[in-house]
Short mmCIF file of C-alpha atoms in Angstrom, two decimals:
data_model
loop_
_atom_site.label_atom_id
_atom_site.label_comp_id
_atom_site.label_asym_id
_atom_site.label_seq_id
_atom_site.Cartn_x
_atom_site.Cartn_y
_atom_site.Cartn_z
CA UNK A 1 -0.01 0.08 -0.01
CA UNK A 2 1.46 3.32 -1.16
CA UNK A 3 2.13 5.78 1.83
CA UNK A 4 2.83 9.47 1.92
CA UNK A 5 6.56 9.87 2.91
CA UNK A 6 8.39 12.99 3.64
CA UNK A 7 12.28 13.22 3.68
CA UNK A 8 13.64 16.55 4.90
CA UNK A 9 16.91 17.61 3.25
CA UNK A 10 16.20 14.93 0.49
CA UNK A 11 17.77 16.70 -2.42
CA UNK A 12 21.28 14.99 -2.20
CA UNK A 13 23.42 12.56 -0.37
CA UNK A 14 21.84 10.35 2.18
CA UNK A 15 18.54 12.17 1.95
CA UNK A 16 18.16 11.46 -1.79
CA UNK A 17 19.08 8.06 -1.49
CA UNK A 18 16.42 7.61 1.29
CA UNK A 19 13.82 9.25 -0.92
CA UNK A 20 14.73 6.99 -3.77
CA UNK A 21 14.46 3.76 -1.66
CA UNK A 22 10.82 4.67 -0.63
CA UNK A 23 9.93 5.74 -4.17
CA UNK A 24 11.27 2.28 -5.52
CA UNK A 25 9.10 0.50 -2.85
CA UNK A 26 5.95 2.27 -4.33
CA UNK A 27 5.55 5.06 -1.94
CA UNK A 28 4.56 8.65 -2.56
CA UNK A 29 7.64 10.73 -1.64
CA UNK A 30 7.87 14.51 -0.90
CA UNK A 31 11.22 15.96 -0.01
CA UNK A 32 12.28 19.43 1.31
CA UNK A 33 15.44 21.20 0.01
CA UNK A 34 16.78 24.61 1.09
CA UNK A 35 18.92 25.59 -1.96
CA UNK A 36 19.95 24.18 -5.42
CA UNK A 37 17.76 22.39 -8.03
CA UNK A 38 15.76 19.55 -6.55
CA UNK A 39 15.84 16.10 -8.19
CA UNK A 40 12.96 15.09 -10.56
CA UNK A 41 10.46 12.40 -9.72
CA UNK A 42 9.53 13.67 -6.31
CA UNK A 43 7.27 16.19 -4.76
CA UNK A 44 9.93 18.87 -4.01
CA UNK A 45 9.18 21.67 -1.56
CA UNK A 46 11.53 24.45 -0.88
CA UNK A 47 11.63 24.71 2.87
CA UNK A 48 14.09 26.03 5.42
CA UNK A 49 13.24 24.04 8.60
CA UNK A 50 14.63 27.02 10.80
CA UNK A 51 11.63 28.98 9.76
CA UNK A 52 8.29 27.75 11.45
CA UNK A 53 6.21 29.43 8.80
CA UNK A 54 8.01 27.53 6.04
CA UNK A 55 7.56 24.48 7.76
CA UNK A 56 3.85 24.82 8.04
CA UNK A 57 3.40 25.83 4.45
CA UNK A 58 5.39 22.74 3.32
CA UNK A 59 3.22 20.56 5.12
CA UNK A 60 -0.01 22.17 3.78
CA UNK A 61 1.36 21.58 0.32
CA UNK A 62 2.23 17.93 0.87
CA UNK A 63 -1.00 17.12 2.56
CA UNK A 64 -2.86 18.75 -0.49
CA UNK A 65 -0.85 16.84 -3.10
CA UNK A 66 -0.13 13.30 -1.44
CA UNK A 67 -2.17 13.11 1.81
CA UNK A 68 -1.03 13.48 5.48
CA UNK A 69 2.53 12.43 6.15
CA UNK A 70 2.58 8.72 7.25
CA UNK A 71 6.29 8.14 7.40
CA UNK A 72 8.69 11.11 8.36
CA UNK A 73 12.40 10.76 7.80
CA UNK A 74 14.09 13.92 9.50
CA UNK A 75 17.49 14.00 7.63
CA UNK A 76 18.10 17.77 7.11
CA UNK A 77 21.23 18.96 8.91
CA UNK A 78 24.40 21.21 8.49
CA UNK A 79 27.87 21.43 9.94
CA UNK A 80 29.89 24.42 11.27
CA UNK A 81 33.15 22.65 12.32
CA UNK A 82 35.47 24.51 14.52
CA UNK A 83 37.62 23.87 17.59
CA UNK A 84 35.78 24.96 20.73
CA UNK A 85 37.84 28.07 21.64
CA UNK A 86 37.44 29.24 18.00
CA UNK A 87 33.71 28.33 17.77
CA UNK A 88 31.42 31.32 17.77
CA UNK A 89 27.92 31.65 19.41
CA UNK A 90 26.58 31.51 15.79
CA UNK A 91 28.49 28.42 14.82
CA UNK A 92 26.98 26.66 17.81
CA UNK A 93 23.50 28.05 17.70
CA UNK A 94 22.96 27.55 14.07
CA UNK A 95 23.87 23.98 14.00
CA UNK A 96 21.53 23.26 17.01
CA UNK A 97 18.85 25.33 15.29
CA UNK A 98 18.78 23.33 12.08
CA UNK A 99 19.64 19.77 13.40
CA UNK A 100 17.79 19.68 16.62
CA UNK A 101 15.22 22.34 16.81
CA UNK A 102 14.35 22.02 13.20
CA UNK A 103 13.76 18.35 13.67
CA UNK A 104 11.51 19.15 16.56
CA UNK A 105 9.42 21.35 14.22
CA UNK A 106 9.03 18.89 11.41
CA UNK A 107 8.38 15.95 13.78
CA UNK A 108 5.67 18.01 15.81
CA UNK A 109 3.90 18.86 12.65
CA UNK A 110 3.82 15.33 11.32
CA UNK A 111 2.71 13.92 14.60
CA UNK A 112 -0.58 15.81 14.35
CA UNK A 113 -1.79 13.70 11.43
CA UNK A 114 -0.23 10.51 12.73
CA UNK A 115 -2.13 10.84 16.13
CA UNK A 116 -5.32 11.28 14.19
CA UNK A 117 -4.64 8.25 12.09
CA UNK A 118 -3.34 6.29 15.13
CA UNK A 119 -0.27 5.08 13.06
CA UNK A 120 3.08 6.45 11.95
CA UNK A 121 6.73 5.97 11.47
CA UNK A 122 9.33 8.57 12.41
CA UNK A 123 12.96 8.07 11.69
CA UNK A 124 15.70 10.57 12.80
CA UNK A 125 19.10 10.65 11.06
CA UNK A 126 21.73 11.12 13.80
CA UNK A 127 25.34 10.26 13.55
CA UNK A 128 28.04 8.14 14.94
CA UNK A 129 29.71 11.53 16.05
CA UNK A 130 26.63 12.03 18.34
CA UNK A 131 27.71 8.85 20.18
CA UNK A 132 31.53 8.88 19.86
CA UNK A 133 32.17 12.74 19.99
CA UNK A 134 34.67 14.27 17.50
CA UNK A 135 37.22 17.08 18.02
CA UNK A 136 35.97 20.23 16.34
CA UNK A 137 32.46 19.01 16.04
CA UNK A 138 31.17 19.82 19.71
CA UNK A 139 28.13 21.73 17.98
CA UNK A 140 27.35 18.86 15.58
CA UNK A 141 27.90 16.12 18.06
CA UNK A 142 25.62 17.86 20.63
CA UNK A 143 22.80 18.17 18.11
CA UNK A 144 23.12 14.69 16.92
CA UNK A 145 23.20 13.33 20.50
CA UNK A 146 20.10 15.37 21.37
CA UNK A 147 18.08 13.57 18.62
CA UNK A 148 18.55 10.32 20.64
CA UNK A 149 16.86 11.69 23.78
CA UNK A 150 14.34 13.46 21.68
CA UNK A 151 13.37 10.10 19.78
CA UNK A 152 13.40 8.11 22.97
CA UNK A 153 10.96 10.57 24.68
CA UNK A 154 8.66 10.53 21.73
CA UNK A 155 8.66 6.67 21.61
CA UNK A 156 7.22 6.75 25.00
CA UNK A 157 4.77 9.55 24.38
CA UNK A 158 3.49 8.32 21.07
CA UNK A 159 3.74 4.60 21.27
CA UNK A 160 0.20 3.84 22.60
CA UNK A 161 -0.94 5.42 19.31
CA UNK A 162 0.98 2.83 17.09
CA UNK A 163 3.48 5.50 16.33
CA UNK A 164 7.27 4.38 16.42
CA UNK A 165 10.08 6.82 16.62
CA UNK A 166 13.75 5.49 15.81
CA UNK A 167 17.22 6.84 15.23
CA UNK A 168 19.67 5.81 12.45
CA UNK A 169 23.27 6.77 13.26
CA UNK A 170 25.39 6.59 10.07
CA UNK A 171 29.10 6.53 10.12
CA UNK A 172 31.14 7.85 7.59
CA UNK A 173 29.22 7.97 4.21
CA UNK A 174 30.57 8.47 0.82
CA UNK A 175 28.72 11.90 -0.09
CA UNK A 176 29.53 15.45 -1.21
CA UNK A 177 30.02 16.32 2.60
CA UNK A 178 32.80 13.88 2.93
CA UNK A 179 34.43 14.33 -0.48
CA UNK A 180 35.81 17.74 0.67
CA UNK A 181 38.17 15.83 3.04
CA UNK A 182 41.78 15.40 1.91
CA UNK A 183 43.09 12.04 0.96
CA UNK A 184 44.95 11.72 4.09
CA UNK A 185 41.90 12.55 6.34
CA UNK A 186 39.90 9.89 4.36
CA UNK A 187 42.54 7.39 4.88
CA UNK A 188 42.88 8.13 8.75
CA UNK A 189 39.04 7.55 9.00
CA UNK A 190 38.83 4.36 7.09
CA UNK A 191 41.61 3.11 9.40
CA UNK A 192 39.22 3.34 12.30
CA UNK A 193 36.44 1.42 10.64
CA UNK A 194 36.58 -2.27 11.40
CA UNK A 195 34.92 -2.84 7.81
CA UNK A 196 37.71 -0.67 6.24
CA UNK A 197 35.49 1.48 4.02
CA UNK A 198 33.01 4.24 3.80
CA UNK A 199 29.36 3.44 3.56
CA UNK A 200 27.18 3.97 0.54
CA UNK A 201 24.16 6.18 0.93
CA UNK A 202 21.97 3.25 -0.26
CA UNK A 203 23.03 1.21 2.90
CA UNK A 204 21.67 3.99 5.10
CA UNK A 205 18.61 4.17 3.15
CA UNK A 206 18.01 0.41 3.54
CA UNK A 207 17.99 0.64 7.26
CA UNK A 208 15.66 3.68 7.30
CA UNK A 209 13.30 1.89 4.99
CA UNK A 210 13.40 -1.11 7.23
CA UNK A 211 12.46 0.85 10.34
CA UNK A 212 9.38 2.39 8.41
CA UNK A 213 8.14 -1.15 7.36
CA UNK A 214 5.63 -3.34 8.95
CA UNK A 215 8.53 -5.78 9.69
CA UNK A 216 9.77 -3.15 12.16
CA UNK A 217 6.43 -2.48 13.88
CA UNK A 218 7.67 -3.47 17.43
CA UNK A 219 10.95 -1.50 17.16
CA UNK A 220 10.78 1.83 18.76
CA UNK A 221 13.26 4.18 20.78
CA UNK A 222 16.13 2.26 19.09
CA UNK A 223 19.38 3.72 17.72
CA UNK A 224 20.49 1.66 14.76
CA UNK A 225 24.32 2.21 13.92
CA UNK A 226 25.15 1.93 10.27
CA UNK A 227 28.67 2.79 10.68
CA UNK A 228 30.94 -0.35 9.78
CA UNK A 229 31.50 -0.85 13.35
CA UNK A 230 33.11 2.52 14.17
CA UNK A 231 31.07 3.31 17.24
CA UNK A 232 30.36 -0.12 18.61
CA UNK A 233 29.97 -0.12 22.40
CA UNK A 234 27.84 2.99 22.27
#
């Protein structure tokens, strides 16, 4: 049965792979993007999740064109890497505002329809960095760790209405975001990964699609690492 799916930040990288995975399974897929040209084949809605009015307008358009959101994948996020003593208030606040508060906004709005329907799937995209920590990424790690507490609180709050809320924590994934690293940096990262390679975006997407499936109906409040073993033990 085709569902109404929304993937935030779905115009490239992991988000686009997730959107394609749901579309390939026959779902109706909307995605939000903030800049650039959106990919074809999806209901693409321009939306900055740091702006509450834009979030509300995006949901109205999606609901009109493909129905209330039944599966939400909160993927949109940014980085502003800097060592702590050089990190500005703006560097810290902007990352929290997008990655954590922005996720709060899109989840809150989606939950309205899910509570009415008494069913839903929410998947938040965190990061191995939120579990392990990473020098120069205190803001990013804090925002991604915050998603775990947020998801587990929602799992308890919404579970009685047949709404699950889970977290996928990718490791290092071969995307535009990691391509900017030098060859030396990339090699250093791979050496820490037991599987000895970067993930493909499609491997993250498979885990997300599973958590949104009927097979995962009894999984909620979970943190699923897809990191090649990098963060094991966390």
